[in-house]
CSV table of C-alpha atoms in Angstrom, one decimal:
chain,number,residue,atom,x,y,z
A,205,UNK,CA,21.0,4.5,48.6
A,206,UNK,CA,19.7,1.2,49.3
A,207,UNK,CA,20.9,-1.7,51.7
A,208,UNK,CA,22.7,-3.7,48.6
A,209,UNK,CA,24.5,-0.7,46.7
A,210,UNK,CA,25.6,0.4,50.2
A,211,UNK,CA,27.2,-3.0,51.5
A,212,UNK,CA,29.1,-2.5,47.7
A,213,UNK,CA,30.2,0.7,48.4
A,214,UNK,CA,31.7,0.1,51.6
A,215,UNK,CA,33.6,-3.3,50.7
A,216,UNK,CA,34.9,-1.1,47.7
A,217,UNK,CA,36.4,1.6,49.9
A,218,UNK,CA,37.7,-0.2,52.9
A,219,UNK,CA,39.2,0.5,54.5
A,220,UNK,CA,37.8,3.7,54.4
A,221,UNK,CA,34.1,4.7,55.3
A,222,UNK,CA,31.4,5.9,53.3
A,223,UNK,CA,31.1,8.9,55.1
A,224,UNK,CA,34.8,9.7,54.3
A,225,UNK,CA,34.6,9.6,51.0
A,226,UNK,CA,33.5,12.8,48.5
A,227,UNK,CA,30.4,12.8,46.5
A,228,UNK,CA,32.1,12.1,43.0
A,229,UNK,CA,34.3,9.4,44.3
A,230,UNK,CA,30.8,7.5,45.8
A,231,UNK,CA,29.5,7.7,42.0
A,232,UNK,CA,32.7,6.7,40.4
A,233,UNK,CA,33.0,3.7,42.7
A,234,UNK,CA,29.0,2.4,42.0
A,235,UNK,CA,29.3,3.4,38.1
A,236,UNK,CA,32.9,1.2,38.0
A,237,UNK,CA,30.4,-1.8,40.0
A,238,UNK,CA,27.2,-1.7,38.4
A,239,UNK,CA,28.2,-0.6,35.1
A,240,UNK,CA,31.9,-1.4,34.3
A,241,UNK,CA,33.5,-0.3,31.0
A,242,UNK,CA,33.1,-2.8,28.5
A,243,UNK,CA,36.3,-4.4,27.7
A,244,UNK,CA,37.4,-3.4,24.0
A,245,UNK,CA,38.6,-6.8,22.4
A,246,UNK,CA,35.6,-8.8,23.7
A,247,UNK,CA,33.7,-6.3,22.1
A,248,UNK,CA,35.4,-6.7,18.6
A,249,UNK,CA,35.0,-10.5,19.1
A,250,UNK,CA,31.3,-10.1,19.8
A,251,UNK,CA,31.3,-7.6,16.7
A,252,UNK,CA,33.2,-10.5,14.5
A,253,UNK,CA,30.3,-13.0,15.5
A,254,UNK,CA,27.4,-11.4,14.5
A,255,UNK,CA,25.8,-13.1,11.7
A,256,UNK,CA,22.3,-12.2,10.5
A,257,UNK,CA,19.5,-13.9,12.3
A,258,UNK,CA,21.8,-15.6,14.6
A,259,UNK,CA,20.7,-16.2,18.5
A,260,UNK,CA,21.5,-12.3,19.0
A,261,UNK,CA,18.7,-11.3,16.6
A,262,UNK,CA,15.6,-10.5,17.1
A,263,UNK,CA,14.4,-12.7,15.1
A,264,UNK,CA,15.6,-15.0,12.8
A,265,UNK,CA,14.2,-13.3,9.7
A,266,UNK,CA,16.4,-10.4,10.4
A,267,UNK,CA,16.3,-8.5,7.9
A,268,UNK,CA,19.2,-6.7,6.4
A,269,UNK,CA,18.6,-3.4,7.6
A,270,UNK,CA,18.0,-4.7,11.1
A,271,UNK,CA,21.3,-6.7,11.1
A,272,UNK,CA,23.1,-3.7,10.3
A,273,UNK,CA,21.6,-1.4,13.1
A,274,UNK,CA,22.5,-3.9,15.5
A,275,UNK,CA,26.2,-4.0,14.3
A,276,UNK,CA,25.8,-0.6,14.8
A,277,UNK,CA,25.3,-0.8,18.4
A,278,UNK,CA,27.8,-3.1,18.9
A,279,UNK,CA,30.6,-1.1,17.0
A,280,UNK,CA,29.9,1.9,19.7
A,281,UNK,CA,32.1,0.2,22.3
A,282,UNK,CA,35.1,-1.5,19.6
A,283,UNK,CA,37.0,1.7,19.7
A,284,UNK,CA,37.2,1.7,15.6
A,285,UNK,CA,37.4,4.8,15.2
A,286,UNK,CA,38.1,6.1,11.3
A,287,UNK,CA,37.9,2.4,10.5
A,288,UNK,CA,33.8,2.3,11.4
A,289,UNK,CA,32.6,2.4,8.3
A,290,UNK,CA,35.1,-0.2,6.8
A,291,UNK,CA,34.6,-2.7,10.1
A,292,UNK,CA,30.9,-2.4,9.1
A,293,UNK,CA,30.9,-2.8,5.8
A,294,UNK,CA,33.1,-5.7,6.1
A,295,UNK,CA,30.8,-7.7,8.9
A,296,UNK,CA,27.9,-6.4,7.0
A,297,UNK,CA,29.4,-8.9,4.1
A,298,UNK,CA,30.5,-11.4,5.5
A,299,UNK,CA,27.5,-12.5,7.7
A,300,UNK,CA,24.9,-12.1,5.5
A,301,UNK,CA,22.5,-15.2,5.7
A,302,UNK,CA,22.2,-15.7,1.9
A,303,UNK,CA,25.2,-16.5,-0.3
A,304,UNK,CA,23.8,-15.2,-3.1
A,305,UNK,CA,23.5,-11.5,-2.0
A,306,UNK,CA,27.1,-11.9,-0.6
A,307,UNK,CA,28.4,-13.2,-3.6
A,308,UNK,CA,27.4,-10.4,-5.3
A,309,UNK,CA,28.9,-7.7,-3.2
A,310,UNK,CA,32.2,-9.8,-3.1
A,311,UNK,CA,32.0,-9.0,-7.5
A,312,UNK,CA,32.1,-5.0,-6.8
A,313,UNK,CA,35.2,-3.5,-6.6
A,314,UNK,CA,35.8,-0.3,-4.7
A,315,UNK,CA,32.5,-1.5,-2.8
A,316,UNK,CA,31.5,1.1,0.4
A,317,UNK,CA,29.1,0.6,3.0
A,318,UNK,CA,26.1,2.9,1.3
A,319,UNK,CA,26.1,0.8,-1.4
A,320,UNK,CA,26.2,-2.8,0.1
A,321,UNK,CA,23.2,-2.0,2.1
A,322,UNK,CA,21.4,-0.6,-1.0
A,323,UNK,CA,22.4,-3.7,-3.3
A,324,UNK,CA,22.0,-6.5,0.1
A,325,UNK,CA,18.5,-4.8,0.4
A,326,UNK,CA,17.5,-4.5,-3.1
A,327,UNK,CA,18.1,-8.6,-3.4
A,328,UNK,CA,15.9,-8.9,-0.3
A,329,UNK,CA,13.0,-7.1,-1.2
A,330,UNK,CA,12.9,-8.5,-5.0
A,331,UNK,CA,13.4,-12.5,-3.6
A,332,UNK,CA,10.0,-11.6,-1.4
A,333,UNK,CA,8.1,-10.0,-4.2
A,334,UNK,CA,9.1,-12.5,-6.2
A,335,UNK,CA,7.9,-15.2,-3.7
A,336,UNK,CA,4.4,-13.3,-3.0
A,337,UNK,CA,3.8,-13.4,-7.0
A,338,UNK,CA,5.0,-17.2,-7.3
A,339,UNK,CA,2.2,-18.1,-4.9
A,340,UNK,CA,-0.7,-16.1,-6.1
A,341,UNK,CA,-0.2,-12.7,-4.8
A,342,UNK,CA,0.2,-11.2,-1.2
A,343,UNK,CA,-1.8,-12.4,1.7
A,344,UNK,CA,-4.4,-10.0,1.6
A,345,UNK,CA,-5.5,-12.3,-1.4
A,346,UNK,CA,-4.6,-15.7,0.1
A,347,UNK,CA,-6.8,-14.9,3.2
A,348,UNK,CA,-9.4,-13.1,1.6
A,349,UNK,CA,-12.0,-13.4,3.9
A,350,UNK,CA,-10.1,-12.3,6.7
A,351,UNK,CA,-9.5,-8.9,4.4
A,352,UNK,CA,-13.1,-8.9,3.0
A,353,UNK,CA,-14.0,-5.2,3.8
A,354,UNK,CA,-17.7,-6.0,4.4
A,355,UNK,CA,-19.4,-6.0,7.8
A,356,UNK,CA,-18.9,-9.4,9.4
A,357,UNK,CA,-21.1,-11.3,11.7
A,358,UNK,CA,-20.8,-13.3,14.7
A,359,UNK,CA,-21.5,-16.8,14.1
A,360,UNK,CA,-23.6,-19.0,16.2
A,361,UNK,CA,-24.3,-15.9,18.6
A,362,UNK,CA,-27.3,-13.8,18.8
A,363,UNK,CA,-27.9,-11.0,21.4
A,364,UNK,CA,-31.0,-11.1,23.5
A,365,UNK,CA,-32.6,-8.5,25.4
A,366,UNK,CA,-34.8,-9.3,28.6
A,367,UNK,CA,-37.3,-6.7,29.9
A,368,UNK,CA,-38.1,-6.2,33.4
A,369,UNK,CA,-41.2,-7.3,34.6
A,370,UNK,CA,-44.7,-5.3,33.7
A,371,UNK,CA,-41.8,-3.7,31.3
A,372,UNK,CA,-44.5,-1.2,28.7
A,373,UNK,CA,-43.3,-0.1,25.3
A,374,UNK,CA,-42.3,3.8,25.0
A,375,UNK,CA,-42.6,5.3,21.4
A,376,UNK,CA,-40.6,8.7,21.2
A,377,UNK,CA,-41.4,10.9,18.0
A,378,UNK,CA,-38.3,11.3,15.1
A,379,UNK,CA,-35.8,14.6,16.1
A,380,UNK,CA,-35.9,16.8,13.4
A,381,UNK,CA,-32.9,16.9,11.2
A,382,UNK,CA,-30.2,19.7,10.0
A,383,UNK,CA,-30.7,20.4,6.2
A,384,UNK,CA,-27.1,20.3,5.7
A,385,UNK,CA,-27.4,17.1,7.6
A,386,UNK,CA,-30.3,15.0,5.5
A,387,UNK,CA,-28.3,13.7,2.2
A,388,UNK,CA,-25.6,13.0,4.7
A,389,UNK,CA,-28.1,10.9,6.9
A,390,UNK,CA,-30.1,9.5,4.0
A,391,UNK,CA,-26.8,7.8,2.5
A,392,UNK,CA,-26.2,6.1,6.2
A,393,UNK,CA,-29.4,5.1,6.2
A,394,UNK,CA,-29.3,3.1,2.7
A,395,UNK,CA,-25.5,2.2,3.8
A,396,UNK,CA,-27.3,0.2,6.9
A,397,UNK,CA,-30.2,-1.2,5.4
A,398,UNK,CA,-28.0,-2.7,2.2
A,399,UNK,CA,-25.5,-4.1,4.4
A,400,UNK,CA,-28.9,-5.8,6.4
A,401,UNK,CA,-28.2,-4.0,9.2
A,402,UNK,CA,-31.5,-1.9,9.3
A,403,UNK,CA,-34.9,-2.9,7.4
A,404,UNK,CA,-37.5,-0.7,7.1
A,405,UNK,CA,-41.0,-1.4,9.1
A,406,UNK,CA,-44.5,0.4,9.0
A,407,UNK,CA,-45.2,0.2,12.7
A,408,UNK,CA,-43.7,-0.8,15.9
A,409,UNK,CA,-44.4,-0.4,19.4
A,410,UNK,CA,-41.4,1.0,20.2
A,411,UNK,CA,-39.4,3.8,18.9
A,412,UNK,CA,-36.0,5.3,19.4
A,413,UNK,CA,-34.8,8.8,18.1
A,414,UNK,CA,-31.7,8.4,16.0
A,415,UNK,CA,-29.0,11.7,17.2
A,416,UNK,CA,-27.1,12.0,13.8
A,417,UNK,CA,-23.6,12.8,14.9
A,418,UNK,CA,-21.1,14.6,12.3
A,419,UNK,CA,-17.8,13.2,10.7
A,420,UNK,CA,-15.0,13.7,8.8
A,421,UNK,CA,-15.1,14.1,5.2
A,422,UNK,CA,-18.8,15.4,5.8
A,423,UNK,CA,-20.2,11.7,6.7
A,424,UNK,CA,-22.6,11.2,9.8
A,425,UNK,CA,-22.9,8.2,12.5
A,426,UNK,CA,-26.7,7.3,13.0
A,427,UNK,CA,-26.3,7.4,17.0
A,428,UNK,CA,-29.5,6.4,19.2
A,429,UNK,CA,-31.0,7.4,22.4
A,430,UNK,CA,-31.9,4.3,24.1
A,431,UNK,CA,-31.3,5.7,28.0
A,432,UNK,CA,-34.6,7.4,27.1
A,433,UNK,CA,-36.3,4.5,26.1
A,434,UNK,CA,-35.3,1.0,25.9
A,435,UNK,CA,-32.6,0.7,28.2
A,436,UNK,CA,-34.4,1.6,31.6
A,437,UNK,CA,-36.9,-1.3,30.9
A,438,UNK,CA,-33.8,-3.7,30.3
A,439,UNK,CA,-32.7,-6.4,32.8
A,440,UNK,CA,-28.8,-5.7,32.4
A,441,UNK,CA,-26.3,-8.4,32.1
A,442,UNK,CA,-24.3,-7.8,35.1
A,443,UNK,CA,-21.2,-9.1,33.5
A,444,UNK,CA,-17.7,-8.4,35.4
A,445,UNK,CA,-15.2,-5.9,33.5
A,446,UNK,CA,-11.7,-6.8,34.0
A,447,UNK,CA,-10.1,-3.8,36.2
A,448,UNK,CA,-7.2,-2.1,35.3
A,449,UNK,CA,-5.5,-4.0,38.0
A,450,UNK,CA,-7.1,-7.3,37.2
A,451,UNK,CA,-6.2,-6.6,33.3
A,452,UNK,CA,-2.1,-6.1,34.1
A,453,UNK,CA,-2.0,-9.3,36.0
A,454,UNK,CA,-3.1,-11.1,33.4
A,455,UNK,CA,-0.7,-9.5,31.4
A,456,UNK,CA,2.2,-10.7,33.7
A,457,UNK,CA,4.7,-12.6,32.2
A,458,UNK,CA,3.7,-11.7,28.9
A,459,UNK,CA,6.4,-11.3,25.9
A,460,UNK,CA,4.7,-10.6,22.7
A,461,UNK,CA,1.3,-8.3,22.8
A,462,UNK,CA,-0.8,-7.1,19.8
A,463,UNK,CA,-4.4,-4.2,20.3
A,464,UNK,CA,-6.6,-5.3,17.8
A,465,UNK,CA,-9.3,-2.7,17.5
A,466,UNK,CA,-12.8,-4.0,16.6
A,467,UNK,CA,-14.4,-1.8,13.5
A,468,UNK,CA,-18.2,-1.8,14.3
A,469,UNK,CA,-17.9,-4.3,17.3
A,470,UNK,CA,-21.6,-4.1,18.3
A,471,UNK,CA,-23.1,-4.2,14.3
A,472,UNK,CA,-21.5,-7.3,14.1
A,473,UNK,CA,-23.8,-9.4,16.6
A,474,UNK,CA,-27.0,-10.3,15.2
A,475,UNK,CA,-30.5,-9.5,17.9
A,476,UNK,CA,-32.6,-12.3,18.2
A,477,UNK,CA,-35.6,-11.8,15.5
A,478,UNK,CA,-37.9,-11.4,18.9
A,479,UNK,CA,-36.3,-8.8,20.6
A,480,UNK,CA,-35.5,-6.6,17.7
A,481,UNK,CA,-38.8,-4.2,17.9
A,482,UNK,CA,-37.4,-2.9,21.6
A,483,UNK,CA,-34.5,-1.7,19.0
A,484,UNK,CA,-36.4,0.2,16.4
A,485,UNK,CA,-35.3,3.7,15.0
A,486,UNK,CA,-37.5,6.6,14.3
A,487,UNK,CA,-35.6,8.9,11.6
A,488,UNK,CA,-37.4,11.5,9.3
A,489,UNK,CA,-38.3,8.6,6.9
A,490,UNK,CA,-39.8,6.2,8.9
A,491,UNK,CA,-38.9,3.3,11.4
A,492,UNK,CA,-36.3,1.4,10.8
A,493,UNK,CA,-35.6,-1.8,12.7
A,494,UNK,CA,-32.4,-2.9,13.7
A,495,UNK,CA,-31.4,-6.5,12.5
A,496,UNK,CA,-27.7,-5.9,15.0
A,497,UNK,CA,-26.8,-4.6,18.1
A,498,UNK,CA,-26.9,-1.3,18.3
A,499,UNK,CA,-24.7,0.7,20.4
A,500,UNK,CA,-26.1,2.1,23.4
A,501,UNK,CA,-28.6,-0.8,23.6
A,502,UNK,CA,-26.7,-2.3,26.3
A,503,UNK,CA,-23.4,-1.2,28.2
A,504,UNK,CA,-22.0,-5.1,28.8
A,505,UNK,CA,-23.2,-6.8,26.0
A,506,UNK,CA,-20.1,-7.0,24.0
A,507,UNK,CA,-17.4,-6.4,27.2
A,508,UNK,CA,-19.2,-9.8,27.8
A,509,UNK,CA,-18.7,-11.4,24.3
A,510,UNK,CA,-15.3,-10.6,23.8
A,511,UNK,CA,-13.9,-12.1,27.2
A,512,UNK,CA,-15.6,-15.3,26.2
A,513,UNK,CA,-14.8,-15.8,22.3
A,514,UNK,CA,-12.4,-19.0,23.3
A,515,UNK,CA,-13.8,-22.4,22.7
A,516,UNK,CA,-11.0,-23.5,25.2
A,517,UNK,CA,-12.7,-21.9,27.9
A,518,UNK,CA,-10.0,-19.1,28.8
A,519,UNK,CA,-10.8,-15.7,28.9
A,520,UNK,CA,-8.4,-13.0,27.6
A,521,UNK,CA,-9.0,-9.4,29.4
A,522,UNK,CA,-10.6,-6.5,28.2
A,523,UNK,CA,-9.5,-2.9,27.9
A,524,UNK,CA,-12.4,-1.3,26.0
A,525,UNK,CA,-15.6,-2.3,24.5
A,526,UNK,CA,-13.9,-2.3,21.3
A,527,UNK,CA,-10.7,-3.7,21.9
A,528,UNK,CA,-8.7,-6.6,23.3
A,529,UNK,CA,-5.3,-7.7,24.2
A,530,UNK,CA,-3.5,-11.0,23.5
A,531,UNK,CA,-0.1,-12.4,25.4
């Protein structure tokens, strides 16, 4: 028990001391302190109050369904015993937000609480699709680029890759690939080079084997083995990761949070046109030189990107390579 519960306790029981007292009557005495029974009409008044997307909610779109879980909760402690489903019905009516939805509950005779939930949320759902057709459809289509299912690209960013000094080129021969595994492979392949990912070359001083890694649905990810090749002749960025630790404090204080999971982070960083050979693929078709980063070509590169990506110079921590976290 600590200092503050046991100063409670003993100005509770005096003039008796704690050591006098049983077990049950120490827990009956905190629970009556810290957690006191709420009293039953200041409940009902607080039941009475509730009006959809008032300061109580939420949020002030509260919808219907929300409004009616929360007078839920508050009916647990109103003592209405058979009367529940009435008391709720009733409140559910008369604080709706929009008059037109309670005006037409008020028209129903014999009206019970099933079915002023289905009508009040019927009305709500029609008025928004109603409102997303009125201006041109739902936002997928309003913001259409930010839905566009294409790879995107990093503007105004391209990566760079500095060798070490007296850094030579190292050309590994292609891995041979399963049979059940070519078409699989083939159709990445043409995936990458139509979305200009990957262009095909004739020769290169470098060359990377690609490791052809099975997915669902019987689709493959082209994976490459740089630690064989390009990435012991790379100068790394020594960029600092956030720690755990150093990612919570900045957390601290924080209300609303949303993960947003990068699809293809590295693809969408364009290499600089000069260090691109360093990069190049050998398959069982050919090389094929990478126009993006590709994954395993660096292990900070895009830890580094996405802690810098705003223009007001403050730096948002970093869980993953692929995601990030915003307060």
């Amino acid at each position: 028990m600590g200092g503050e519960a046991y100063d409670v306790l003993c100005d509770k029981i005096a003039p008796k001391r704690p050591r006098e007292c049983e077990y049950k009557e120490v827990i009956a005495t905190l629970e009556e302190y810290f957690h006191p029974e709420p009293l039953e009409i200041s409940e009902n008044f607080r039941f009475k109050c509730r009006r959809q997307g008032d300061k109580d909610a939420h949020s002030a779109e509260e919808s219907v369904d929300e409004y009616l879980v929360a007078l839920r909760k508050i009916a647990t402690t109103c003592n209405f015993g058979q009367y529940l489903s009435t008391a709720l019905r009733n409140q559910l009516v008369f604080g709706l937000k929009r008059n037109d939805i309670r005006n037409r509950l008020l028209e129903k005779r014999n009206l019970t609480l099933e079915e002023a939930r289905d009508i009040a949320v019927g009305m709500e759902l029609s008025k928004k699709s109603s409102a997303e057709i009125e201006n041109g459809g739902p936002s997928q289509d309003k913001y259409a680029d930010v839905f566009d299912p294409k790879l995107g690209k990093i503007s105004g960013v391209q990566a760079h890759l500095t060798l070490k000094e007296n850094a030579q080129p190292i050309f590994l021969k292609a891995r041979r690939v399963s049979f059940n595994l070519i078409d699989a492979v083939d159709q990445e392949l043409d995936k990458l080079v139509a979305e200009d990912v990957l262009e095909e070359v004739p020769t290169s001083k470098w060359a990377t084997p690609i490791v052809p890694v099975r997915k669902a649905e019987g689709k493959v990810r082209i994976c490459r083995d740089y630690k064989q090749t390009v990435n012991q002749k790379l100068r790394v960025d020594q960029h600092p990761l956030q720690t755990v630790e150093e990612l919570f404090a900045s957390l601290a204080g924080g209300k609303w949070f949303s993960k947003i999971d990068l699809v293809q982070a590295y693809l969408q960083m364009e290499v600089a046109p000069e260090d691109r050979e360093m990069l190049t693929l050998n398959t069982h078709r050919g090389l094929f030189r990478p126009k993006r980063l590709m994954y395993d070509a660096s292990p900070y590169g895009v830890g580094a990107v996405l802690s810098h990506v705003y223009p007001d110079g403050t730096e948002r921590p970093i869980q993953f390579a692929s995601q990030t976290l915003n307060k």
